[in-house]
PDB file of C-alpha atoms in Angstrom:
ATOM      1  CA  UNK A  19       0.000   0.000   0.000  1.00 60.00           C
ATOM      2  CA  UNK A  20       2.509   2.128   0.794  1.00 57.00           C
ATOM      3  CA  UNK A  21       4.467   1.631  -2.394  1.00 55.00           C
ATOM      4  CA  UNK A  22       1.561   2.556  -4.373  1.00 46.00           C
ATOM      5  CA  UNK A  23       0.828   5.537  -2.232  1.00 46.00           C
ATOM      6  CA  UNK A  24       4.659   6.529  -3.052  1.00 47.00           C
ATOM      7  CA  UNK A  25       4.025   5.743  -6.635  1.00 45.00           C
ATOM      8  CA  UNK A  26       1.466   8.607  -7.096  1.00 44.00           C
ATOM      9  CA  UNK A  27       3.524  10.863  -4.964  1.00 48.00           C
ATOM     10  CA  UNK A  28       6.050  10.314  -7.609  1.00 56.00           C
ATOM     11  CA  UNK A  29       3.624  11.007 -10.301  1.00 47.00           C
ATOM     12  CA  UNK A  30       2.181  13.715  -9.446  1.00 44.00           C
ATOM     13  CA  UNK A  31       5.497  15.761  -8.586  1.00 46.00           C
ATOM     14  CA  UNK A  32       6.672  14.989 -12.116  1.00 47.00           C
ATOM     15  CA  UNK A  33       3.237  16.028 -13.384  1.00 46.00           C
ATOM     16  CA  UNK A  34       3.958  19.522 -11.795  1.00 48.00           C
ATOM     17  CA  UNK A  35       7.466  19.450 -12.542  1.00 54.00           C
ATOM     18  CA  UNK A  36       6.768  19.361 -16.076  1.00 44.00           C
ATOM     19  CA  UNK A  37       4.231  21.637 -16.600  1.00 53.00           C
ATOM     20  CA  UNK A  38       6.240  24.195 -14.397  1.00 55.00           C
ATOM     21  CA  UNK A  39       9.012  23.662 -17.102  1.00 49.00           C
ATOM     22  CA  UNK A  40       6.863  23.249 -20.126  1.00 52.00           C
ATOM     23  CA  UNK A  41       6.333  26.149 -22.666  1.00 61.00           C
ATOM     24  CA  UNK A  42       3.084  25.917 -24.005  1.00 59.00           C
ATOM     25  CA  UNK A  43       3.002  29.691 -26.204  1.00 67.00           C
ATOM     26  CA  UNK A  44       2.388  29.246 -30.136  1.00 70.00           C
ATOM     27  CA  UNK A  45       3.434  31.209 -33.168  1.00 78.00           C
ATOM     28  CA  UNK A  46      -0.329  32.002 -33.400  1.00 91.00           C
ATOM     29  CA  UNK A  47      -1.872  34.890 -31.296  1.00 96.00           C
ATOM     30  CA  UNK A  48      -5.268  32.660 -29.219  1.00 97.00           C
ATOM     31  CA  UNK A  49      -7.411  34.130 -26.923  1.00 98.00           C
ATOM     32  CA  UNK A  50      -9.377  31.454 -25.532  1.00 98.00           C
ATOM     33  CA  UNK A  51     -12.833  32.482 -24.251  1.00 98.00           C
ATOM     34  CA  UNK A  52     -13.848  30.586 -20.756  1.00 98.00           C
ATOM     35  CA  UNK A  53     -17.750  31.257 -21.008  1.00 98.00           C
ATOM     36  CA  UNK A  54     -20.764  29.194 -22.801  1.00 98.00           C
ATOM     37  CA  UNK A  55     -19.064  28.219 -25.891  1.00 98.00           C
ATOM     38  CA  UNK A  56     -19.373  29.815 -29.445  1.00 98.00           C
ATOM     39  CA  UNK A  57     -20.892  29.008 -32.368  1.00 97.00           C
ATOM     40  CA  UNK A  58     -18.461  28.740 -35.073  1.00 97.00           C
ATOM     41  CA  UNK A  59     -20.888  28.731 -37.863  1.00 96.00           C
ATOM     42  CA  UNK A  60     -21.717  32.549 -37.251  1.00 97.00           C
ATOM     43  CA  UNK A  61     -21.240  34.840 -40.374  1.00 96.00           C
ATOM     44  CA  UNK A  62     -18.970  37.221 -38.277  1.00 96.00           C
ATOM     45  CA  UNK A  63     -16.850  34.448 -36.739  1.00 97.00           C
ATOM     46  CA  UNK A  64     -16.884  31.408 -39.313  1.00 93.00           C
ATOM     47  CA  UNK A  65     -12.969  30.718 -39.899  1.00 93.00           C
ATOM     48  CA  UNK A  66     -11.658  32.056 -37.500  1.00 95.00           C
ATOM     49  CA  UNK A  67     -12.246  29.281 -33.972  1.00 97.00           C
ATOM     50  CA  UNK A  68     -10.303  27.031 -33.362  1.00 96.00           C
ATOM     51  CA  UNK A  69     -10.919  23.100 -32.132  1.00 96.00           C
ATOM     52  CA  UNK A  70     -12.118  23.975 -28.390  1.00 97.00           C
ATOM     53  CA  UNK A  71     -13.476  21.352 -25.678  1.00 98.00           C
ATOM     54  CA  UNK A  72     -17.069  21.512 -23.608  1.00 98.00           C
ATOM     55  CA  UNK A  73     -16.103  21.078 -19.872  1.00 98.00           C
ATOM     56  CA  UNK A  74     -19.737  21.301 -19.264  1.00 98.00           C
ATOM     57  CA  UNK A  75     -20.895  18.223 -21.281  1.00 97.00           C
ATOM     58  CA  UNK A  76     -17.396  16.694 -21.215  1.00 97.00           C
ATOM     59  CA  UNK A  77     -16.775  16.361 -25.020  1.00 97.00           C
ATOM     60  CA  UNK A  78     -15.369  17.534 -27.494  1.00 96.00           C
ATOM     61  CA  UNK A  79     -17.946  20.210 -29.282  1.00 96.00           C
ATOM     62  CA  UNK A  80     -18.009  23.491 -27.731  1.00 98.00           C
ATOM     63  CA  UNK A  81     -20.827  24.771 -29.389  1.00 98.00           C
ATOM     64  CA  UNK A  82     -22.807  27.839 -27.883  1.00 98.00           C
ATOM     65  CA  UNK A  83     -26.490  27.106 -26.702  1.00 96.00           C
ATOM     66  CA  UNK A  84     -27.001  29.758 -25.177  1.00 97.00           C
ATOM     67  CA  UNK A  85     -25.490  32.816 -26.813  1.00 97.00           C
ATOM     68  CA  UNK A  86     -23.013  34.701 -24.400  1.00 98.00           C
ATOM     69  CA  UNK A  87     -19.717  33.262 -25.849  1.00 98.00           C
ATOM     70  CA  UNK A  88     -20.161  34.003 -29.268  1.00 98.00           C
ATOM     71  CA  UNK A  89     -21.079  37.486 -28.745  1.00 98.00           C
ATOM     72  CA  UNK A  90     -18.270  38.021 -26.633  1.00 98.00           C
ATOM     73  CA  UNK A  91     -16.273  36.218 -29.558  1.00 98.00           C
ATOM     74  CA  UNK A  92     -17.344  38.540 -31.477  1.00 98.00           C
ATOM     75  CA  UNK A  93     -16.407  41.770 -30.155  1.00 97.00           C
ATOM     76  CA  UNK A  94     -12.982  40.313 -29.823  1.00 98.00           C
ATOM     77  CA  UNK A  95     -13.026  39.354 -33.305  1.00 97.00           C
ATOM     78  CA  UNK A  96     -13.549  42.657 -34.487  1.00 95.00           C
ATOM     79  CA  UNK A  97     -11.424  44.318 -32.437  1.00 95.00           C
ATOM     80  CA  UNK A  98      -8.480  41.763 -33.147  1.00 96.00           C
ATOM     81  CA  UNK A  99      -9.339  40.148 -36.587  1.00 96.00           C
ATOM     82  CA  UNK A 100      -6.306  38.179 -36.892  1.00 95.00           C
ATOM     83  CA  UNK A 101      -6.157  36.762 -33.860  1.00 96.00           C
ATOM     84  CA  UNK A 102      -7.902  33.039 -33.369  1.00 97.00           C
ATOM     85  CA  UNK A 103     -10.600  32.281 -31.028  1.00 98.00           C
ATOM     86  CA  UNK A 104     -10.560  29.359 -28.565  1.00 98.00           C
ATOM     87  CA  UNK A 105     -13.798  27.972 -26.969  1.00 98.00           C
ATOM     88  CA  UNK A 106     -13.645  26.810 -23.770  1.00 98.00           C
ATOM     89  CA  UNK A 107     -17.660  25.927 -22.759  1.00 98.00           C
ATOM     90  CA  UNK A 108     -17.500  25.758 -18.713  1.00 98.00           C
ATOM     91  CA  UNK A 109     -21.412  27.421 -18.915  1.00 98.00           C
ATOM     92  CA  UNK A 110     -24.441  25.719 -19.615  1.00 97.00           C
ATOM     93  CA  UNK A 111     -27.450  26.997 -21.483  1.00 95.00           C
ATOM     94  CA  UNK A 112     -28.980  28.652 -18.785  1.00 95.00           C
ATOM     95  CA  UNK A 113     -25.560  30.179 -18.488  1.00 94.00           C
ATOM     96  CA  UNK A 114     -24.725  28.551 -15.114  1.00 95.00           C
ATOM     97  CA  UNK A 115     -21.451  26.602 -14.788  1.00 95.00           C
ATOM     98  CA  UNK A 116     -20.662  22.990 -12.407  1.00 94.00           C
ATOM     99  CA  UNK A 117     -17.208  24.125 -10.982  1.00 94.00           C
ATOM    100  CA  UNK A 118     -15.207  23.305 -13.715  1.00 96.00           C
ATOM    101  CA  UNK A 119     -14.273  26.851 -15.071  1.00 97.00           C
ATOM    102  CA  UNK A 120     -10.195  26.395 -13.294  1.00 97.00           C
ATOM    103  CA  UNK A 121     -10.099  23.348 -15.143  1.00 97.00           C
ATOM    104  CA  UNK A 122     -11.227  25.190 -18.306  1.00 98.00           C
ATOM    105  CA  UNK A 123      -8.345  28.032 -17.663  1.00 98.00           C
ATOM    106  CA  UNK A 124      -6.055  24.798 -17.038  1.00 97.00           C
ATOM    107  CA  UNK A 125      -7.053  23.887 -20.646  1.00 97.00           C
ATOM    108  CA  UNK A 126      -6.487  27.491 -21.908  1.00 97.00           C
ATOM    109  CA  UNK A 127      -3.095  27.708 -21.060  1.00 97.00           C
ATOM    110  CA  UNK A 128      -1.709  24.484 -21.927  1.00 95.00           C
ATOM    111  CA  UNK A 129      -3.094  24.825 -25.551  1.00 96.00           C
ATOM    112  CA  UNK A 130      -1.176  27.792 -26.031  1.00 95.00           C
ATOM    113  CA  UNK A 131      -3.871  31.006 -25.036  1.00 97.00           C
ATOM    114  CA  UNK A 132      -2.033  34.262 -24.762  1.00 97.00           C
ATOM    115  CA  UNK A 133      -4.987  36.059 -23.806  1.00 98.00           C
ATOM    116  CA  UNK A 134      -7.772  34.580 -21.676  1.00 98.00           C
ATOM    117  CA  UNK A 135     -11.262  36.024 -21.618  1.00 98.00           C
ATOM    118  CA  UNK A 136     -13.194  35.514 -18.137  1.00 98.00           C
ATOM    119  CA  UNK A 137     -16.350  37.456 -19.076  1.00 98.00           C
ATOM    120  CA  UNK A 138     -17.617  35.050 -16.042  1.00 96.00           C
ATOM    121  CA  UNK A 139     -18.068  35.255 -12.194  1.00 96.00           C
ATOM    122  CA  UNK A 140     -17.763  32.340  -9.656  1.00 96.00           C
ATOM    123  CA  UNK A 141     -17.600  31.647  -5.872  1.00 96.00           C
ATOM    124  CA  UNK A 142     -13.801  32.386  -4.802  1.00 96.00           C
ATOM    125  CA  UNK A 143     -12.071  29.023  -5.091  1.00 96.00           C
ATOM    126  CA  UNK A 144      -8.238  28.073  -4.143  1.00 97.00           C
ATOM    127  CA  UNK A 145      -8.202  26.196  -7.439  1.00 97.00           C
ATOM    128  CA  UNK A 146      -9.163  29.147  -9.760  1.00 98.00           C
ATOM    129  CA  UNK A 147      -6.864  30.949  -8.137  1.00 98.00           C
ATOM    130  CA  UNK A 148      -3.917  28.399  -8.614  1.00 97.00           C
ATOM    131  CA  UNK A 149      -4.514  28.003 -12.534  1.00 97.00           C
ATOM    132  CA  UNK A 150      -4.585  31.835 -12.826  1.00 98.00           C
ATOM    133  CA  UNK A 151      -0.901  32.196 -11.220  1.00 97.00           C
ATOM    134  CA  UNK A 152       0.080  29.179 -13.161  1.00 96.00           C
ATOM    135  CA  UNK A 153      -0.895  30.797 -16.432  1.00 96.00           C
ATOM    136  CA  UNK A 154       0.587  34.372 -15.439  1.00 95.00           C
ATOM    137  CA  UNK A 155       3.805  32.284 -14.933  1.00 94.00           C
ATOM    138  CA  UNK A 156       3.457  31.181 -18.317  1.00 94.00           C
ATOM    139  CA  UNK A 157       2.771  34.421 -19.555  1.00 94.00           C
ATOM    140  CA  UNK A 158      -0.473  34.193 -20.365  1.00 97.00           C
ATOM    141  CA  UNK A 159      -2.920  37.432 -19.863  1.00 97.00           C
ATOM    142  CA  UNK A 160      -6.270  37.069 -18.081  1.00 98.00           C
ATOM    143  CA  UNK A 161      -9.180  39.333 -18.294  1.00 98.00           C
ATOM    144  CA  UNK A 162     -11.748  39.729 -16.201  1.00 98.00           C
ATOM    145  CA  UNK A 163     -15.839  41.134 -15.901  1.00 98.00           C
ATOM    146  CA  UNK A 164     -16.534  42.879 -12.582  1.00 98.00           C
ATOM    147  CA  UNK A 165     -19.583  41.563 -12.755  1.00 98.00           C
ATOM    148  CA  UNK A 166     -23.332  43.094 -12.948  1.00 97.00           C
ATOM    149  CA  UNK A 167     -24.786  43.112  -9.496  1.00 96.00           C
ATOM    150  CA  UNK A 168     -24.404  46.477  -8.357  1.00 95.00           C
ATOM    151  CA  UNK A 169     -22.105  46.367  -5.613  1.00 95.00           C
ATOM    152  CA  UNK A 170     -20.696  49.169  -4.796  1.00 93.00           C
ATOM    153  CA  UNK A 171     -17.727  47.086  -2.318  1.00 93.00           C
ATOM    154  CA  UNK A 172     -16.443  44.403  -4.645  1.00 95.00           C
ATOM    155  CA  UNK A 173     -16.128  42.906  -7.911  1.00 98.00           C
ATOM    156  CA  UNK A 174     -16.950  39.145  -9.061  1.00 97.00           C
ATOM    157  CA  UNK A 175     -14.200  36.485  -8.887  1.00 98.00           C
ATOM    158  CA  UNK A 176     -12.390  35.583 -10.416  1.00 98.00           C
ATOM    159  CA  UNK A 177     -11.610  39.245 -11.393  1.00 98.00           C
ATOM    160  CA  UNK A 178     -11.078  40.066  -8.525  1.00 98.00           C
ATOM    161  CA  UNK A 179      -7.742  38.408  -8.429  1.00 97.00           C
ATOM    162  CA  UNK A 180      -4.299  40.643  -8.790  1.00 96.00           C
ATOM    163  CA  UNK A 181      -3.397  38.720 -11.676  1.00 97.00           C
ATOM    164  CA  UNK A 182      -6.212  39.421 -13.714  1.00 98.00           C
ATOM    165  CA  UNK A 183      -6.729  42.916 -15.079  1.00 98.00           C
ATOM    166  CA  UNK A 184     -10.231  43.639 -14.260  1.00 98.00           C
ATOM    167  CA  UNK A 185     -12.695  45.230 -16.474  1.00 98.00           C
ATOM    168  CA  UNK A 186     -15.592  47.961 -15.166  1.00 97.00           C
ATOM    169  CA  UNK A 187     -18.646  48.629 -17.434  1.00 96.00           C
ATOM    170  CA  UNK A 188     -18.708  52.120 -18.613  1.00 94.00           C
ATOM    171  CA  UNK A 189     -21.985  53.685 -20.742  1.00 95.00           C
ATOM    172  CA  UNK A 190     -20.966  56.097 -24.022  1.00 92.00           C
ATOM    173  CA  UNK A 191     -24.919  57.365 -23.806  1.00 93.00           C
ATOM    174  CA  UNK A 192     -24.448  58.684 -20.393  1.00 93.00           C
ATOM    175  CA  UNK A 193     -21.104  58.895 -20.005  1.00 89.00           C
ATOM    176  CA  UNK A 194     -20.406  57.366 -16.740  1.00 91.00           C
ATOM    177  CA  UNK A 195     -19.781  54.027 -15.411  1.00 93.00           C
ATOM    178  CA  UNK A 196     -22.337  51.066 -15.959  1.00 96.00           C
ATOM    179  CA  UNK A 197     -25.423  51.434 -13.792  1.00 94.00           C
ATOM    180  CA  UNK A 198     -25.607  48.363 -12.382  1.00 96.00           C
ATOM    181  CA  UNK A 199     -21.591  47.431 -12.884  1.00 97.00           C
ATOM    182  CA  UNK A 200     -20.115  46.332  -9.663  1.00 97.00           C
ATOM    183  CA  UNK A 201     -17.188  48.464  -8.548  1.00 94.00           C
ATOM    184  CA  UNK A 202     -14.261  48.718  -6.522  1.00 95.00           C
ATOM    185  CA  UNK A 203     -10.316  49.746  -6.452  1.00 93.00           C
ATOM    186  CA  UNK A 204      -9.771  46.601  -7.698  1.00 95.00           C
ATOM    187  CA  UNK A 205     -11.033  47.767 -11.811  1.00 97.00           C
ATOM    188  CA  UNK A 206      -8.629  48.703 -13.566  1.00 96.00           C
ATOM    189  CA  UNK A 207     -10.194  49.830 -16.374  1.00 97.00           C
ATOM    190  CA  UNK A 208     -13.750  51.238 -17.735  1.00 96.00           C
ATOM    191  CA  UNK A 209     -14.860  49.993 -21.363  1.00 96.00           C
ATOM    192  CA  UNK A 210     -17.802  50.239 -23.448  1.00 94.00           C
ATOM    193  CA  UNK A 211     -20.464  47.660 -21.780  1.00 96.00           C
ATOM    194  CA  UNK A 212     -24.088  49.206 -23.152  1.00 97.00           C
ATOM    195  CA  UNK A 213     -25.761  48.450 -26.230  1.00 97.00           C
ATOM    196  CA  UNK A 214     -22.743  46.768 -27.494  1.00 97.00           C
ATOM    197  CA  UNK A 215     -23.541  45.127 -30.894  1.00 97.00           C
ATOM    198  CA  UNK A 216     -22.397  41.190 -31.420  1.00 97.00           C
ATOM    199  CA  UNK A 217     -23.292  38.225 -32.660  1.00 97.00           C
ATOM    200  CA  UNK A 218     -26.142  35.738 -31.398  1.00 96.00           C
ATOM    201  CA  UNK A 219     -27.084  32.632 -32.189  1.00 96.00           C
ATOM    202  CA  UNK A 220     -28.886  31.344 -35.313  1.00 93.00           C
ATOM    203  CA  UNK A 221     -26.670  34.147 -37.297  1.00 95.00           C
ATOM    204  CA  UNK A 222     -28.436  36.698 -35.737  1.00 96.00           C
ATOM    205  CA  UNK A 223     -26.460  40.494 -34.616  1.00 97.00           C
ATOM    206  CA  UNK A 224     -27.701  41.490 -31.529  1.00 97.00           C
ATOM    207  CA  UNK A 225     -27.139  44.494 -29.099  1.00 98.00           C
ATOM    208  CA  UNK A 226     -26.056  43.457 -25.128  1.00 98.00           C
ATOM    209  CA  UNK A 227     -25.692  45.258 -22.153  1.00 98.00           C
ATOM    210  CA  UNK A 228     -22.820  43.893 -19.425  1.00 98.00           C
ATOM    211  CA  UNK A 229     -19.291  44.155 -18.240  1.00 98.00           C
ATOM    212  CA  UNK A 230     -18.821  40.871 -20.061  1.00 98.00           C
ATOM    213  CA  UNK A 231     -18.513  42.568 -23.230  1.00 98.00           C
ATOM    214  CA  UNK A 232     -16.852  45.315 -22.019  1.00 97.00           C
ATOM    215  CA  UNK A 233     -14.059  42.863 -21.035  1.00 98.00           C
ATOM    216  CA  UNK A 234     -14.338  41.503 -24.264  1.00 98.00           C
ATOM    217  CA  UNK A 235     -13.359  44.604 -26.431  1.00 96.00           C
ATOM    218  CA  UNK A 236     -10.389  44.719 -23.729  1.00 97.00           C
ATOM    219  CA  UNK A 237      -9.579  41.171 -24.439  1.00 98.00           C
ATOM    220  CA  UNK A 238      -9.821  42.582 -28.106  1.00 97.00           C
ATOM    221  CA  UNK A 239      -7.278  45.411 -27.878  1.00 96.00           C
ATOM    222  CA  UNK A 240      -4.708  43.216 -26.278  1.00 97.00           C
ATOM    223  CA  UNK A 241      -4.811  40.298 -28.813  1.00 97.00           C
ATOM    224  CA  UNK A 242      -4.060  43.425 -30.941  1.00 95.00           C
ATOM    225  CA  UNK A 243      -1.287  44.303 -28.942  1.00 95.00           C
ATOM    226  CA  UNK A 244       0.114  40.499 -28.692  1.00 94.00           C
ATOM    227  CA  UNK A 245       0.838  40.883 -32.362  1.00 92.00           C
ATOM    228  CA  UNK A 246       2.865  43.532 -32.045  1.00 90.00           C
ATOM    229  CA  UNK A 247       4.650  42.611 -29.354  1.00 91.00           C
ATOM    230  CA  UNK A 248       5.061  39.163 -29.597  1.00 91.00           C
ATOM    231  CA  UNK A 249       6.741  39.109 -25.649  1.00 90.00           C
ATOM    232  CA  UNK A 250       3.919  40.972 -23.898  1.00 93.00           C
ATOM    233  CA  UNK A 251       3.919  40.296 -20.415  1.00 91.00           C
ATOM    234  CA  UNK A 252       0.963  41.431 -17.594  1.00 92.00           C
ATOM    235  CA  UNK A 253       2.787  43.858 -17.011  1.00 94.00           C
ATOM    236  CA  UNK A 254       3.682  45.726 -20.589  1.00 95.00           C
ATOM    237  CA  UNK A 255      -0.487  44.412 -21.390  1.00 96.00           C
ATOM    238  CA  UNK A 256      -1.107  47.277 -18.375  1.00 96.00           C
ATOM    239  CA  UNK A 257       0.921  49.693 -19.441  1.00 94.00           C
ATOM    240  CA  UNK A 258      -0.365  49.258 -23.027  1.00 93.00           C
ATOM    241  CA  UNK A 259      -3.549  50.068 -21.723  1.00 94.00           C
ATOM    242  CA  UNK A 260      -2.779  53.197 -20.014  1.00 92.00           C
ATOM    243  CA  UNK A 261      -1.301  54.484 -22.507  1.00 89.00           C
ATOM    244  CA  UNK A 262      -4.736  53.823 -24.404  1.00 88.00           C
ATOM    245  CA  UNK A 263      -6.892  55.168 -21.743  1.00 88.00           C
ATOM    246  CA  UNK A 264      -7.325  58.922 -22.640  1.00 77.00           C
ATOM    247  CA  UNK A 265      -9.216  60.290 -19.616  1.00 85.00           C
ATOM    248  CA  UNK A 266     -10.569  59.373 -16.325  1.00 90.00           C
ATOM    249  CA  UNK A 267     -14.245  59.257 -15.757  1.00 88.00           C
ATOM    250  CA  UNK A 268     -15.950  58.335 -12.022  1.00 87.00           C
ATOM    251  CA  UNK A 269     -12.411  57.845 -10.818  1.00 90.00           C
ATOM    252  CA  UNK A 270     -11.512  54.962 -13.336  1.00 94.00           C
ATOM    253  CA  UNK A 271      -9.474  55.096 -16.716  1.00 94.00           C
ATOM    254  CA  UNK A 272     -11.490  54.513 -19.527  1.00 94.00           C
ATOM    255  CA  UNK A 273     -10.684  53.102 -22.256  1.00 92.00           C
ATOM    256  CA  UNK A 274     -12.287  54.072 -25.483  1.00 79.00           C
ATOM    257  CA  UNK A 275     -12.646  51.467 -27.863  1.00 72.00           C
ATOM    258  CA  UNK A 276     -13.822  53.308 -31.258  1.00 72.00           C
ATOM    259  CA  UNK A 277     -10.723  55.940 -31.236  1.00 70.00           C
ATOM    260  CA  UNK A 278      -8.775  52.777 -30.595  1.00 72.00           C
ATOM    261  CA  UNK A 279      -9.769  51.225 -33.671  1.00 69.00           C
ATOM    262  CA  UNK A 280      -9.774  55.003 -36.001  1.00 66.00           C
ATOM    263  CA  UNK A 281      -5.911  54.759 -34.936  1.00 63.00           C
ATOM    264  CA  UNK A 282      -5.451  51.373 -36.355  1.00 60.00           C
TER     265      UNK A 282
END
């Protein structure tokens, strides 16, 4: 017993010992997007996903059912056109998950994301956590959704988390942060969140209102940025940004998205 106990000790430090040492970064600029899935099919998106997995079904089509993924694919897309899209489906149709998002991020990394997209918000786990400093070891940039519940005291996990650069909601009709955007000193940065057009499901274009898709034109920018600078670390991805963030509004930078593209 003890011998086989000692066995899987053995294992499982060599398990970590590789992927510690491994490099796992492609030619290729990927974002992979941790959220419902996305439907490749799409008009707006067709040629540009790559092979993803469903850690909500457990196989290998990640196909969107319920329609937040691809939007959010979307916006990306436009924002970085060359840049391919990875699906990671850790959300059901109803948009709920079953605690297998860290696994998802796991997934991310090792198939070679340089940008991941956590338009998502889950109870605080150690595990979450662990694959996030794994994959900013890596190199690998995370960006997360404060989340829509209002608060005025936090923002959702797992952007939240230092490593992640955390994206606040901010409305171009009014011209102040997203109503019901949760907030904190923990965003980093305001982008466009209302009325933001994408695509839907069935090959529909659709207008959506969240800090999911602000996080997703932010995701955008940075793929955008990854091809110019091949070597961009967390670090040169934040000071990218505030260079791009031309004026403060509600006490956060904000960046805006449409003189970001008129300067491409």
């Amino acid at each position: 017993m003890k011998q086989v106990f000692l066995f899987y000790v053995i294992l499982l430090s060599c398990f970590f010992i590789y992927i510690e040492l491994a490099e796992f970064d492609t030619k290729e600029t990927i974002v992979a997007i941790v959220d419902t899935g996305i439907d490749p099919t799409h008009p707006m998106l067709e040629g540009h996903i790559e092979k993803g997995y469903d850690f909500f079904n457990w196989d290998g089509d990640a196909m969107d059912d319920h329609g937040h993924g691809t939007h959010v694919a979307s916006i990306i897309h436009s924002v970085a056109p060359n840049a391919k899209l990875l699906p990671v489906k850790t959300l059901g149709k109803d948009g709920a998950g079953i605690g297998t998002s860290f696994i998802g991020i796991f997934y991310s990394v090792v198939k070679g994301a340089d940008i991941v997209n956590l338009s998502m918000s889950e109870v605080a786990n150690p595990f979450t956590s662990w694959v996030i400093r794994f994959g900013e070891r890596k190199g690998v940039v995370f960006v997360g959704a404060s989340g829509n519940d209002g608060r005025t005291d936090r923002i959702s996990f797992p952007a939240s988390l230092g490593e992640v650069i955390a994206i606040g909601g901010y409305n171009t009709y009014s011209d102040h942060l997203y109503e019901n955007g949760n907030r904190s000193g923990d965003i980093e940065f305001l982008a466009p969140g209302v009325l933001i057009e994408g695509a839907s499901l069935g090959g529909e274009v659709v207008r959506k209102t969240g800090t999911s898709f602000a996080a997703g034109s932010v995701s955008g920018m940075l793929a955008y940025f990854k091809e110019i600078q091949p070597h961009m670390t967390n670090d040169d991805a934040r000071f990218l940004l505030r260079l791009t963030s031309f004026y403060e509004k509600d006490g956060y930078r904000v960046l805006e998205l449409d003189r970001f593209l008129a300067t491409q």
